[in-house]
Short mmCIF file of C-alpha atoms and ligand atoms in Angstrom, two decimals:
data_model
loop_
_atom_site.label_atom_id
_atom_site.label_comp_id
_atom_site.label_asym_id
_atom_site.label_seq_id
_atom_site.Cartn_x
_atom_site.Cartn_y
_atom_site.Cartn_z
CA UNK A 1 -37.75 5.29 -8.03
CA UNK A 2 -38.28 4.09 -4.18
CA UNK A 3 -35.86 2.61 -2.73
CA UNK A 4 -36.66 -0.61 -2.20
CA UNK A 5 -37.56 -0.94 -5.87
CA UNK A 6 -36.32 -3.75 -7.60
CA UNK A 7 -34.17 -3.69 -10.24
CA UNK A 8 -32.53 -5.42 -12.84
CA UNK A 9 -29.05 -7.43 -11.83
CA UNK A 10 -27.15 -5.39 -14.50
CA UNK A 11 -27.81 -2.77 -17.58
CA UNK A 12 -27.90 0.94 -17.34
CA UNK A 13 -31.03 1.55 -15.22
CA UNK A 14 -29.31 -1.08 -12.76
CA UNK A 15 -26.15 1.23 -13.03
CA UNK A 16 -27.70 4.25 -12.26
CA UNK A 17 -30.29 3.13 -9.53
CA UNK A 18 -27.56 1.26 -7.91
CA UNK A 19 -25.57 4.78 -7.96
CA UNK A 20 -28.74 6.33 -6.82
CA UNK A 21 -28.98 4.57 -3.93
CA UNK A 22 -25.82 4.31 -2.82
CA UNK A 23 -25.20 8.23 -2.74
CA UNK A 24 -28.26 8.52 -0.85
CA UNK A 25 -27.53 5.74 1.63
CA UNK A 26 -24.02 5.26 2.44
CA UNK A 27 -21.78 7.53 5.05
CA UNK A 28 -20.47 10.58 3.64
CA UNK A 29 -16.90 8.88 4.36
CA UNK A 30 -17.07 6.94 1.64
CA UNK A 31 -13.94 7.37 -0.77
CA UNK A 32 -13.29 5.56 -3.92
CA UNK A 33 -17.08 5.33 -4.78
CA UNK A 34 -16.91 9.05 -5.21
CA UNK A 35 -14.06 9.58 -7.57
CA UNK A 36 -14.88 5.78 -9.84
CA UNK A 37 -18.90 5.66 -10.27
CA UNK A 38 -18.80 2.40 -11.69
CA UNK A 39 -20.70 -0.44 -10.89
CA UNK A 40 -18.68 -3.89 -11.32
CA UNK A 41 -20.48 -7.03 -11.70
CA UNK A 42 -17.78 -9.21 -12.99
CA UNK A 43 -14.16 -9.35 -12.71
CA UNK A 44 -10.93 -11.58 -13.69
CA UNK A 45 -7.57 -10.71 -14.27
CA UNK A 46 -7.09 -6.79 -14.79
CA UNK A 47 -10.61 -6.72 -16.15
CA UNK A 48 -13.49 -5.47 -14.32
CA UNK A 49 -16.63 -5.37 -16.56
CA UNK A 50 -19.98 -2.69 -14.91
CA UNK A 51 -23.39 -3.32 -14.72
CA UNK A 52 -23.42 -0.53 -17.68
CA UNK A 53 -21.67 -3.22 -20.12
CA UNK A 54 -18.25 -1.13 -20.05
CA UNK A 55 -14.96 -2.43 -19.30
CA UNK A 56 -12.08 -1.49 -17.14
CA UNK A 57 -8.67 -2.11 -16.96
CA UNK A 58 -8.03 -1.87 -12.89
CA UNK A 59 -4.74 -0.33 -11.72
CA UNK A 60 -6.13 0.00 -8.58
CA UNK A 61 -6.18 -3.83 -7.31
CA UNK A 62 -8.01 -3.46 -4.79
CA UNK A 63 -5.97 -0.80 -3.06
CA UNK A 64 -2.86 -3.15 -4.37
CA UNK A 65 -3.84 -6.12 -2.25
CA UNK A 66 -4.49 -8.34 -6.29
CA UNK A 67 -1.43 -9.80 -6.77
CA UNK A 68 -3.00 -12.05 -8.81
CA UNK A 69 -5.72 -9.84 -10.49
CA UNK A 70 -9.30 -10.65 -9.79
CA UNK A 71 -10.89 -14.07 -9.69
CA UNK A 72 -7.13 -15.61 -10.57
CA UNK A 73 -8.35 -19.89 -10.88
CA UNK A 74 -5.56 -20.61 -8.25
CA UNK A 75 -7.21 -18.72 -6.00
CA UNK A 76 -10.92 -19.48 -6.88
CA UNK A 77 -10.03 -22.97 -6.77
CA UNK A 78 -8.36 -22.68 -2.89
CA UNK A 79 -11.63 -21.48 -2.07
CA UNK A 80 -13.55 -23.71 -3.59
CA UNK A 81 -11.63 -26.56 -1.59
CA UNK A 82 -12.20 -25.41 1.26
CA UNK A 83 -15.77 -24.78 0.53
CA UNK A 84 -16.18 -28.15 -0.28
CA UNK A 85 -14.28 -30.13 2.56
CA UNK A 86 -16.56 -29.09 4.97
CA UNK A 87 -14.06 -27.77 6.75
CA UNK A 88 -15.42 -25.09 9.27
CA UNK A 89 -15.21 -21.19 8.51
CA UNK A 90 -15.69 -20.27 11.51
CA UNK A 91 -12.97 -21.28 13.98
CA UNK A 92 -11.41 -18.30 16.26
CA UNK A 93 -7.74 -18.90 16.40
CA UNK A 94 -8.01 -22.21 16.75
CA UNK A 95 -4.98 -24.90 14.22
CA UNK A 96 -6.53 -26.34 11.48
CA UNK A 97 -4.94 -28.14 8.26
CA UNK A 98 -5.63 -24.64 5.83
CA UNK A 99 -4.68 -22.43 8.37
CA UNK A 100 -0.65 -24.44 9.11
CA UNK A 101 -0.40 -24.60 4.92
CA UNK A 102 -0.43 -20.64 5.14
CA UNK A 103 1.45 -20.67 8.00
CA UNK A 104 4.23 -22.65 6.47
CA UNK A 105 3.99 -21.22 3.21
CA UNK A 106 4.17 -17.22 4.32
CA UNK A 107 6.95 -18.36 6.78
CA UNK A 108 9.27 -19.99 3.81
CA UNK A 109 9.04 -16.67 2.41
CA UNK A 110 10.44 -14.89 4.58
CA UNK A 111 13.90 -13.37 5.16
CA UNK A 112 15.82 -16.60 6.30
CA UNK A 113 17.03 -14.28 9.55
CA UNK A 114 13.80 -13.46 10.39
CA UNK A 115 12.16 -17.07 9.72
CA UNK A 116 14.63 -18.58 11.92
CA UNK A 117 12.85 -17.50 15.22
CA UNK A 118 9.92 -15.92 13.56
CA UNK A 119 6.60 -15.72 15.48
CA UNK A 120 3.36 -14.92 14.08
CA UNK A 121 0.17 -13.36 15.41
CA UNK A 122 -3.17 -13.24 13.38
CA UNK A 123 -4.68 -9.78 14.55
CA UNK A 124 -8.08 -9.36 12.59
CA UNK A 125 -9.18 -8.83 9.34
CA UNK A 126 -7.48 -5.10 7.95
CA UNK A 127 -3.72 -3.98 7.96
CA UNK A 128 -4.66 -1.45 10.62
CA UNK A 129 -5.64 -3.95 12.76
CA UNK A 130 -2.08 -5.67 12.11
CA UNK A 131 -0.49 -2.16 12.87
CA UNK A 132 -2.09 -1.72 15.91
CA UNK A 133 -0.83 -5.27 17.22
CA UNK A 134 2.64 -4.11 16.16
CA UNK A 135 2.38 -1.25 18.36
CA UNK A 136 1.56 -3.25 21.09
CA UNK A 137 3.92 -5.82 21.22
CA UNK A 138 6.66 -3.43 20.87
CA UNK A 139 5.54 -1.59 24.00
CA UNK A 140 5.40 -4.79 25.80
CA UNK A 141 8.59 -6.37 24.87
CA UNK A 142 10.10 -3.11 25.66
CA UNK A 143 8.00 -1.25 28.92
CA UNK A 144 8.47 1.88 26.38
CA UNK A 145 5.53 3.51 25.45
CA UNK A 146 6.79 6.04 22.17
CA UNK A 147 7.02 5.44 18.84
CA UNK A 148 8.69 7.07 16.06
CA UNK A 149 7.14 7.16 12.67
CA UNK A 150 7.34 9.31 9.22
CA UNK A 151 5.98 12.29 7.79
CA UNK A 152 4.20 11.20 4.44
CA UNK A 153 3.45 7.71 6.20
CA UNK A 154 -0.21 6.15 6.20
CA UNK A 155 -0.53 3.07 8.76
CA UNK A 156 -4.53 2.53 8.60
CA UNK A 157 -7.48 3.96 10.43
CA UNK A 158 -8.06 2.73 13.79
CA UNK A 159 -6.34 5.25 16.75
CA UNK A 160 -2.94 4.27 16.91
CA UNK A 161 -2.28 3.54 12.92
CA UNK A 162 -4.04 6.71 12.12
CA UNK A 163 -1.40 8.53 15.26
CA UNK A 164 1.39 6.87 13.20
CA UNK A 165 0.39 8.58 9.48
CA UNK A 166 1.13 11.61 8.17
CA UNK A 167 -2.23 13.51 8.22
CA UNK A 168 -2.37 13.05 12.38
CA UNK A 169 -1.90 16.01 14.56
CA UNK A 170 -0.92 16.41 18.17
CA UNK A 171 0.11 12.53 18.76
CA UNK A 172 2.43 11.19 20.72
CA UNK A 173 4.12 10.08 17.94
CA UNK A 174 7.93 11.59 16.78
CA UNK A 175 7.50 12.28 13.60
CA UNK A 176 10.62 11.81 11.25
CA UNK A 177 11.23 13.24 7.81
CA UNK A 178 10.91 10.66 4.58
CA UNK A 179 13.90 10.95 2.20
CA UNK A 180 11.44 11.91 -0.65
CA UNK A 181 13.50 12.79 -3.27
CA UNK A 182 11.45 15.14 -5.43
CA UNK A 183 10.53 17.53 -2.63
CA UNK A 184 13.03 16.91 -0.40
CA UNK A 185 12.26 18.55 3.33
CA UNK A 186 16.01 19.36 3.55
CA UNK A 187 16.06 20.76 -0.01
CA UNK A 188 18.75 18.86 -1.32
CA UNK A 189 17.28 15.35 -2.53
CA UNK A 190 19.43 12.59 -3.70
CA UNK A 191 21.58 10.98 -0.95
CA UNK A 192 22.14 14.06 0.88
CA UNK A 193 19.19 14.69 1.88
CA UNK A 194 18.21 10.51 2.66
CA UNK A 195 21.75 11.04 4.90
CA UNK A 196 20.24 13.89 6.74
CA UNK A 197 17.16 12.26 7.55
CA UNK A 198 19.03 9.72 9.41
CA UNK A 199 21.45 12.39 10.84
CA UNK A 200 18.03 13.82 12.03
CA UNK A 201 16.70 10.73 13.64
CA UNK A 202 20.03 9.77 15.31
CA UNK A 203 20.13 13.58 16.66
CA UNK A 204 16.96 13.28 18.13
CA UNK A 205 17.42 9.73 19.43
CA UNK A 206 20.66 10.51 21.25
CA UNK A 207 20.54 14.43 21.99
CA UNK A 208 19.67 14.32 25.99
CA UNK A 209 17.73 17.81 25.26
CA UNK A 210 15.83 17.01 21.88
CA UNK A 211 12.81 16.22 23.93
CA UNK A 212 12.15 12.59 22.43
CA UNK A 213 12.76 9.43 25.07
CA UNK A 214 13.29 6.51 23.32
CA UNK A 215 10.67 5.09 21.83
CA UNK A 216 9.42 1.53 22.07
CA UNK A 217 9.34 1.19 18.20
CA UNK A 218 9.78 2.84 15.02
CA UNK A 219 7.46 2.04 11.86
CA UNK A 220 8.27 3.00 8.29
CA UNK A 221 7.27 1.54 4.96
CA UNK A 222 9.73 0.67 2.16
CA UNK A 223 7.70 2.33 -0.49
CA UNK A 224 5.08 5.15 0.83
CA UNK A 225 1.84 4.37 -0.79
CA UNK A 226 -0.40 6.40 0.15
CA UNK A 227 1.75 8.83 0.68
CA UNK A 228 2.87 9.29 -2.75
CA UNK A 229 4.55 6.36 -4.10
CA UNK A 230 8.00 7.16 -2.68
CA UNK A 231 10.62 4.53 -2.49
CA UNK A 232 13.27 5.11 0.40
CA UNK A 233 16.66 4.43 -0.70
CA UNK A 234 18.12 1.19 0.18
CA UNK A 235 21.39 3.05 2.07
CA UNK A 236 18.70 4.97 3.89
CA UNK A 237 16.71 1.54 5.32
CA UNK A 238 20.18 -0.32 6.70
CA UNK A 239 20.76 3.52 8.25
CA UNK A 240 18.23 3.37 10.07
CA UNK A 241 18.06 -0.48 10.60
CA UNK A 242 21.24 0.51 12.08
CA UNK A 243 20.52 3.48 14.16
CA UNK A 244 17.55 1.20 15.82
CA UNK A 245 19.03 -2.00 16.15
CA UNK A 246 22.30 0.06 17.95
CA UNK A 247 19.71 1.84 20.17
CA UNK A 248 17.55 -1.40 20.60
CA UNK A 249 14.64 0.20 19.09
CA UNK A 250 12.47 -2.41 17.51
CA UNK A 251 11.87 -1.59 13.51
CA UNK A 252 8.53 -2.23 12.58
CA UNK A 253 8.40 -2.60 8.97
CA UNK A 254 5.18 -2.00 7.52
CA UNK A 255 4.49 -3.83 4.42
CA UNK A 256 0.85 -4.37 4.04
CA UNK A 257 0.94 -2.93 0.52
CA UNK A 258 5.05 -3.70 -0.59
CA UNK A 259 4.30 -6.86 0.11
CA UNK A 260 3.99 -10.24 -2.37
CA UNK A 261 6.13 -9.61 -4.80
CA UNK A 262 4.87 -5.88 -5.61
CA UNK A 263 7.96 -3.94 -5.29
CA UNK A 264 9.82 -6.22 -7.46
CA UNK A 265 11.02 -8.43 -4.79
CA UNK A 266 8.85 -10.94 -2.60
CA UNK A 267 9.31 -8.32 0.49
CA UNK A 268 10.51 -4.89 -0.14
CA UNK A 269 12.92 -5.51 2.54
CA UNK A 270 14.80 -7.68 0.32
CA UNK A 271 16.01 -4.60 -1.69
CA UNK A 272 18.31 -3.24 1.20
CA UNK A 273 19.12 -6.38 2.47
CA UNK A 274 17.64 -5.18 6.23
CA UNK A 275 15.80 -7.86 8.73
CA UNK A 276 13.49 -6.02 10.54
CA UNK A 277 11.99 -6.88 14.08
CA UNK A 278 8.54 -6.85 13.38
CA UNK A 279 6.85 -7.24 9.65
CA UNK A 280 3.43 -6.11 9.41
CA UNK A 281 1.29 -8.17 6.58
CA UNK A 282 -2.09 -7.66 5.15
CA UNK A 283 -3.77 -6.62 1.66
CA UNK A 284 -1.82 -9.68 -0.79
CA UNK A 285 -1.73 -12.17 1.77
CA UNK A 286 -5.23 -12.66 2.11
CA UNK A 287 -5.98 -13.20 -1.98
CA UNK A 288 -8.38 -11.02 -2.01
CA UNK A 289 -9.87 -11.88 1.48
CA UNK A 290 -9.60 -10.17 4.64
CA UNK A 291 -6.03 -11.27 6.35
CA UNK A 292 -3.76 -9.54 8.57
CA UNK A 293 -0.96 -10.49 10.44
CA UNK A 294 2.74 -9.25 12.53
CA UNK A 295 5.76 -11.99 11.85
CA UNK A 296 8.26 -11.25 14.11
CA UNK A 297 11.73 -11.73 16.41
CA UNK A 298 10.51 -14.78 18.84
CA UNK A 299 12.34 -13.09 21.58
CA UNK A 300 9.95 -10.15 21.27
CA UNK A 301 6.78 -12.54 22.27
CA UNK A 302 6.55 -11.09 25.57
CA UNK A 303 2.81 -10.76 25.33
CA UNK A 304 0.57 -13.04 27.96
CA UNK A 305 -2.09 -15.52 26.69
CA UNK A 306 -5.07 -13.47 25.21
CA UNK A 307 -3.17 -10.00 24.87
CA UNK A 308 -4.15 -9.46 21.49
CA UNK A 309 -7.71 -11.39 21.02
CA UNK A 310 -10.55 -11.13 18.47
CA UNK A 311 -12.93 -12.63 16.72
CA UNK A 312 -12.61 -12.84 13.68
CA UNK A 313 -8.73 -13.75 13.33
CA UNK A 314 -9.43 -17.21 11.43
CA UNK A 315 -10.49 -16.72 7.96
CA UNK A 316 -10.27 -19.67 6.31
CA UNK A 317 -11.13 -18.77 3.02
CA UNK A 318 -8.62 -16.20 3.21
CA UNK A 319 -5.72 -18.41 4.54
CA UNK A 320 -6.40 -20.62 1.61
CA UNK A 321 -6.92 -17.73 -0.49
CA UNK A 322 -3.75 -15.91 0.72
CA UNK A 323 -1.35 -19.46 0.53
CA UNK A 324 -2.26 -19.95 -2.89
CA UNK A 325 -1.42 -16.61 -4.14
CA UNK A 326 1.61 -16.81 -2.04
CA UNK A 327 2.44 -20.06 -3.65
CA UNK A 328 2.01 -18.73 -6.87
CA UNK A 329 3.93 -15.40 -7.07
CA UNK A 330 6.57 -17.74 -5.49
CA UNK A 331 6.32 -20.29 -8.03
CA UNK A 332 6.38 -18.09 -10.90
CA UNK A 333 8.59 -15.88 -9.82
CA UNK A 334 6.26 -12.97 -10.11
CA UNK A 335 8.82 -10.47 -8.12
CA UNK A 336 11.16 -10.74 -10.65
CA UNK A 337 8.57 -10.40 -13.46
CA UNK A 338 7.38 -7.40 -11.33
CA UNK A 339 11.36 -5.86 -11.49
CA UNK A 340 10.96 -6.15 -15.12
CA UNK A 341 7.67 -5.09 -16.60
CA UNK A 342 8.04 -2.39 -13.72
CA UNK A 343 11.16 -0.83 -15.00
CA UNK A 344 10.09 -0.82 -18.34
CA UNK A 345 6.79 1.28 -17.47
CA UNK A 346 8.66 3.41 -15.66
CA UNK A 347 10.83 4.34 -18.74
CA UNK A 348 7.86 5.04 -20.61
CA UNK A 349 6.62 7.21 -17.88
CA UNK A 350 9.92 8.91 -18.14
CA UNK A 351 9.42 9.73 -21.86
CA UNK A 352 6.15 10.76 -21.15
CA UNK A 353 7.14 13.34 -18.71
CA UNK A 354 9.48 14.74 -21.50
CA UNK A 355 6.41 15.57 -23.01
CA UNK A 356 4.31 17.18 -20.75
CA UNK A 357 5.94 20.13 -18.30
CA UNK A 358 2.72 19.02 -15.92
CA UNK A 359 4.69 15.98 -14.87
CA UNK A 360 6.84 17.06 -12.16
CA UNK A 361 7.83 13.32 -11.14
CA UNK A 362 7.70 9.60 -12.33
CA UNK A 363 9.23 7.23 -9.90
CA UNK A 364 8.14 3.66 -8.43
CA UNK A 365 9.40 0.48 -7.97
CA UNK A 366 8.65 -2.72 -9.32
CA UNK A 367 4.47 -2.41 -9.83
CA UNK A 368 4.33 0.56 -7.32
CA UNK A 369 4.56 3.21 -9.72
CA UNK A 370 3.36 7.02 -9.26
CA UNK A 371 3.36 9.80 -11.32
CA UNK A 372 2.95 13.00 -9.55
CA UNK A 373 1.50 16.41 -11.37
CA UNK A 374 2.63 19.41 -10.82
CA UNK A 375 1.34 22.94 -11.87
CA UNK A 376 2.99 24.05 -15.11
CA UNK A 377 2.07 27.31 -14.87
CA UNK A 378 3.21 28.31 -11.20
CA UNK A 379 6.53 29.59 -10.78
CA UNK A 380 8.82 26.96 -9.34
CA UNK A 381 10.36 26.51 -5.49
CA UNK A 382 13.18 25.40 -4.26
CA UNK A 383 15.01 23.28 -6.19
CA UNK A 384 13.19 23.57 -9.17
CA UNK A 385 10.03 22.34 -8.05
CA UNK A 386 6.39 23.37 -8.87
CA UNK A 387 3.36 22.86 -6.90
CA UNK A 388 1.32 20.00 -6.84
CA UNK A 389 -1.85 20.28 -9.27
CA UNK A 390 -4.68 18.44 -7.55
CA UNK A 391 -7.25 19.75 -9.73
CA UNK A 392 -5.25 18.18 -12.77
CA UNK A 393 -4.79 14.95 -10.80
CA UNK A 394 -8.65 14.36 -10.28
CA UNK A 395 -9.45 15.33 -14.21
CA UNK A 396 -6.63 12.70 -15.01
CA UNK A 397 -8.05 10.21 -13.12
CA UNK A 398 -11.57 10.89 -14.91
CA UNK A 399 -9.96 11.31 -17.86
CA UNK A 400 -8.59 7.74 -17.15
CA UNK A 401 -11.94 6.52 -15.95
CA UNK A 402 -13.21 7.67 -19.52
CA UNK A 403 -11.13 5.91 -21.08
CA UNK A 404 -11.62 2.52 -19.06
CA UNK A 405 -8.65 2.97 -16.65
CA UNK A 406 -9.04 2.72 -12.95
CA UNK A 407 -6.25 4.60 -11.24
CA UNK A 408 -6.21 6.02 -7.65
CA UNK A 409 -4.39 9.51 -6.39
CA UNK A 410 -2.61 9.83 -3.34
CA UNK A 411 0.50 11.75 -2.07
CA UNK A 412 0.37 14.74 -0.08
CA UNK A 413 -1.39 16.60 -1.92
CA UNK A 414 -3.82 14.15 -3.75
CA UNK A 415 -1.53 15.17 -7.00
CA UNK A 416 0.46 11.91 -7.42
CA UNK A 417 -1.61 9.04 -9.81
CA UNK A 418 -0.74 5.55 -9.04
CA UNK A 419 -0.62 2.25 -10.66
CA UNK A 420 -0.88 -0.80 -8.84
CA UNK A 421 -1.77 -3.23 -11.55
CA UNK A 422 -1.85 -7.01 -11.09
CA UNK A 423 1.28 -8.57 -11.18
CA UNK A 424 0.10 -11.24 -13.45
CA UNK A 425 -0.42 -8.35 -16.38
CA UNK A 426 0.82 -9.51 -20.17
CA UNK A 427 3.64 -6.58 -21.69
CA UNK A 428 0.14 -5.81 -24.41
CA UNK A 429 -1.81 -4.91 -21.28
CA UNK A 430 0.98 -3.13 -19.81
CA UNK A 431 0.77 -0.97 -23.16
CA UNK A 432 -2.48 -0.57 -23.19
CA UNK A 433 -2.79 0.84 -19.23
CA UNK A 434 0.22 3.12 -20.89
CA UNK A 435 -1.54 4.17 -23.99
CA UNK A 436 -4.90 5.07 -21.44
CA UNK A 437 -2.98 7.02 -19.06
CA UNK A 438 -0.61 9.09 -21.42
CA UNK A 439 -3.91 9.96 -24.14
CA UNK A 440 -6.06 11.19 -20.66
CA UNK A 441 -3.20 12.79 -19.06
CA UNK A 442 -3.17 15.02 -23.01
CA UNK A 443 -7.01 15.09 -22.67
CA UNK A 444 -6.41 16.30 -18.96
CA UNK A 445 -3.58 18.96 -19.67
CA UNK A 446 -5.12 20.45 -22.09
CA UNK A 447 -8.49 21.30 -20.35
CA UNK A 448 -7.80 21.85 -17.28
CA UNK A 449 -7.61 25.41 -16.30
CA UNK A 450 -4.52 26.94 -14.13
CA UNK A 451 -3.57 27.59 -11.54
CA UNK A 452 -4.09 24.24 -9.99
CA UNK A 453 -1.58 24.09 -7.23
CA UNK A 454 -3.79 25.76 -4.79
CA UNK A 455 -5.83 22.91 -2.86
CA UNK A 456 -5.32 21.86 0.94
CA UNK A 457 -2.11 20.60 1.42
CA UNK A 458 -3.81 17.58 3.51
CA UNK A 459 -2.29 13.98 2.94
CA UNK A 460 -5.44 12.14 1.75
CA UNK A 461 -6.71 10.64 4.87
CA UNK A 462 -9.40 8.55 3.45
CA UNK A 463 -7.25 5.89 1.21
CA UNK A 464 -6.90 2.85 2.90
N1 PMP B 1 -0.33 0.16 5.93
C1 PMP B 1 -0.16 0.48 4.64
C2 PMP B 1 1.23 0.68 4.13
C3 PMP B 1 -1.25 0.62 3.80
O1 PMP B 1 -1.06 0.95 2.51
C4 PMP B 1 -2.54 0.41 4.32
C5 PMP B 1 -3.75 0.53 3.44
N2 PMP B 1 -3.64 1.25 2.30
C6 PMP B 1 -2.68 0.07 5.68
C7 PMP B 1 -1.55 -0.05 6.45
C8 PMP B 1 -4.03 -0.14 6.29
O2 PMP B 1 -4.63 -1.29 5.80
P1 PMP B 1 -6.22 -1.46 5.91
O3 PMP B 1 -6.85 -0.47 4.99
O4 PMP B 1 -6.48 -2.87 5.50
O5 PMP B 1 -6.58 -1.22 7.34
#
């Protein structure tokens, strides 16, 4: 078939063509249309339905930016308003009526230290572009140019946010270890090894000889996505909210995906209680749309009048999009119902792992949850633990797919799958994502060929 050919909207010749072409004409960067070959046509809620009639449950959201699912009515009906009003879409950074509603809305959910003199700066339309405006402000409220970031970490794609992440090499950046628990890089997990991390970091910070000046910020996530699904312990976060703030070392807290309600509480930051200097927002806040912004200390707004510009800052839709999800996980306390339904899935994770020796890990928190394969038949390391199984990981993930479950991979080794499913999801569909995942993770296990622990040891640099 040419390419130009027509074809039907939908149905399996649509499916395939559409497939076809795509393989043939998009950049061979492209990532999650590799690993899920489906074609969606229609979505609401967890449901995605493809152009080949099959349905999906979607744990992916969107890279977790659905709070809300697809096509939630609170959020079609924002943009509908808008839409409607006449109202322009197009507006730079200029104040209009949808864009103070978000503004006032996002602000009254924020930690009531951090609201107080909280400034906010729309930077452009992804989370990298937000992490990249961090960056900078940091190194203008403080004339320090360094930055200190975390192995395991992913930040986005543009220079600087892809200096900050784990798969960069040769940056400026000090890198600091993660307290990841399951393969600890002190091999001792638990609290010893979260307390040696920040032994590390304060070493390094206040050794005259380590080599590392001090930096003009330091970035971290809660929760590593990307990087695994790896929830730093609350102790560790007022550590090193401590060790900055003493060393007046703005913390840049990175919560484009822990954001809205997804770890369980509306910011991860809740959890540990810390304020942190500079948030940086994206994915949820939009509702779907394109939205990212820094909210931060007022006495760090040492930038001058067009420091951080752009175009497209002013998405209307989004801003209504983004205040009505806001609104809603607010309103119906969606956090909490997050906590919940989270912990519970976990548990069942847990007794799945009882089962099957290829689970090395289940961990998460709140809707963030990971499950990270390991090979069963490789002899274990230190501390007990085997090595990733990659191989395993991708025929789960089919094996999911198969069974009409999206779920994505990440972690260092592409051998952790994740679940970021709505947080509007009933306890029935919780089962059923549950019932998908353990039946393809049997299917999986018991086809896939060892030894599977041998791929590039790479953090995936391609998940945004
Ligand atoms: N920070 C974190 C923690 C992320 O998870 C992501 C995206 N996965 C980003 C930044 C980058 O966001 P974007 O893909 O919108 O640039």
């Amino acid at each position: 078939m040419a390419l130009t050919e027509t074809v039907p909207a939908a149905g399996p010749s649509a499916h395939e063509g559409i497939l076809r072409r795509q393989s043939l004409r998009e950049s061979a960067a492209r990532t999650y249309a590799r690993s899920l070959p489906i074609v969606p046509v229609r979505a609401r809620g967890l449901t995605i339905e493809g152009a080949d009639g099959r349905r999906y449950l979607d744990c992916l959201s969107g890279a977790g930016t659905l709070a809300l699912g697809h096509n939630h009515p609170v959020v079609l009906e924002a943009i509908h308003k808008v839409l409607d009003s006449g109202a322009p879409l197009h507006i730079l950074d200029l104040a209009t009526p949808v864009k103070d509603d978000f503004v006032t809305e996002l602000f009254a959910t924020l930690p009531p230290k951090l609201a107080e003199t909280a400034r906010i700066q729309f930077c452009g339309p992804a989370g990298t572009d937000a992490v990249e405006a961090a960056f900078k402000l940091v190194r203008t409220a403080t004339g320090r140019d360094g930055l200190m970031a975390f192995s395991g970490a992913y930040h986005g794609m543009t220079a600087q946010a892809l200096a900050a992440s784990g798969g960069a090499r040769h940056t400026g950046v000090t890198r600091l270890p993660y307290p990841y628990d399951y393969r600890c890089p002190f091999g001792t997990g638990g609290e010893r090894g979260a307390e040696l991390s920040a032994r590390w970091t304060e070493n390094l910070l206040d050794d005259d000889k380590s080599g590392v000046v001090r930096p003009a910020g330091m970035i971290l996530e809660p929760v590593q996505g990307e990087g695994g699904v790896i929830p730093a312990p609350d102790d560790w976060l007022r550590r090193m909210r401590q060790i900055t703030a003493e060393r007046d070392i703005p913390l840049i807290v990175d919560e484009v995906q822990t954001g809205v309600g997804r770890t369980g509480a509306f910011w991860a930051v809740e959890h540990s209680g810390i304020v942190p200097d500079v948030l940086v927002l994206s994915k949820a806040i939009g509702g779907s749309l394109p939205l990212a912004v820094i909210v931060y200390r007022g006495d760090l707004d040492a930038w001058q009048p067009g420091a951080h510009a752009g175009t497209f800052r002013g998405n209307q839709l989004a801003m209504a999009a983004g205040r009505a999800t806001l609104a809603y996980v607010r309103e119906h306390q969606l956090a909490r119902r997050a906590q919940e339904l989270g912990a519970r899935m976990l548990a069942r994770l847990g007794s799945l792992a009882v089962h099957h020796d290829c689970i090395g890990d289940v961990r998460g928190r709140g809707l963030m949850l990971g499950v990270e394969l390991v090979d069963r038949d490789a002899d274990a390391g230190p501390g007990g633990v085997r090595p990733a199984a990659p191989q395993l990981a991708a025929a789960v993930q089919r094996a999911c797919l198969d069974r009409g479950l999206i779920v994505e991979l990440g972690g260092r080794h592409s051998a952790v799958v994740r679940l970021l499913p709505p947080l509007t999801i009933t306890d029935e569909q919780a089962d059923a994502i549950l019932d998908r995942l353990a039946d393809a993770i049997a299917a999986a296990d018991r086809t896939t060929p060892g030894p599977t622990g041998s791929s590039p040891t790479t953090l995936r640099g391609t998940t945004p």
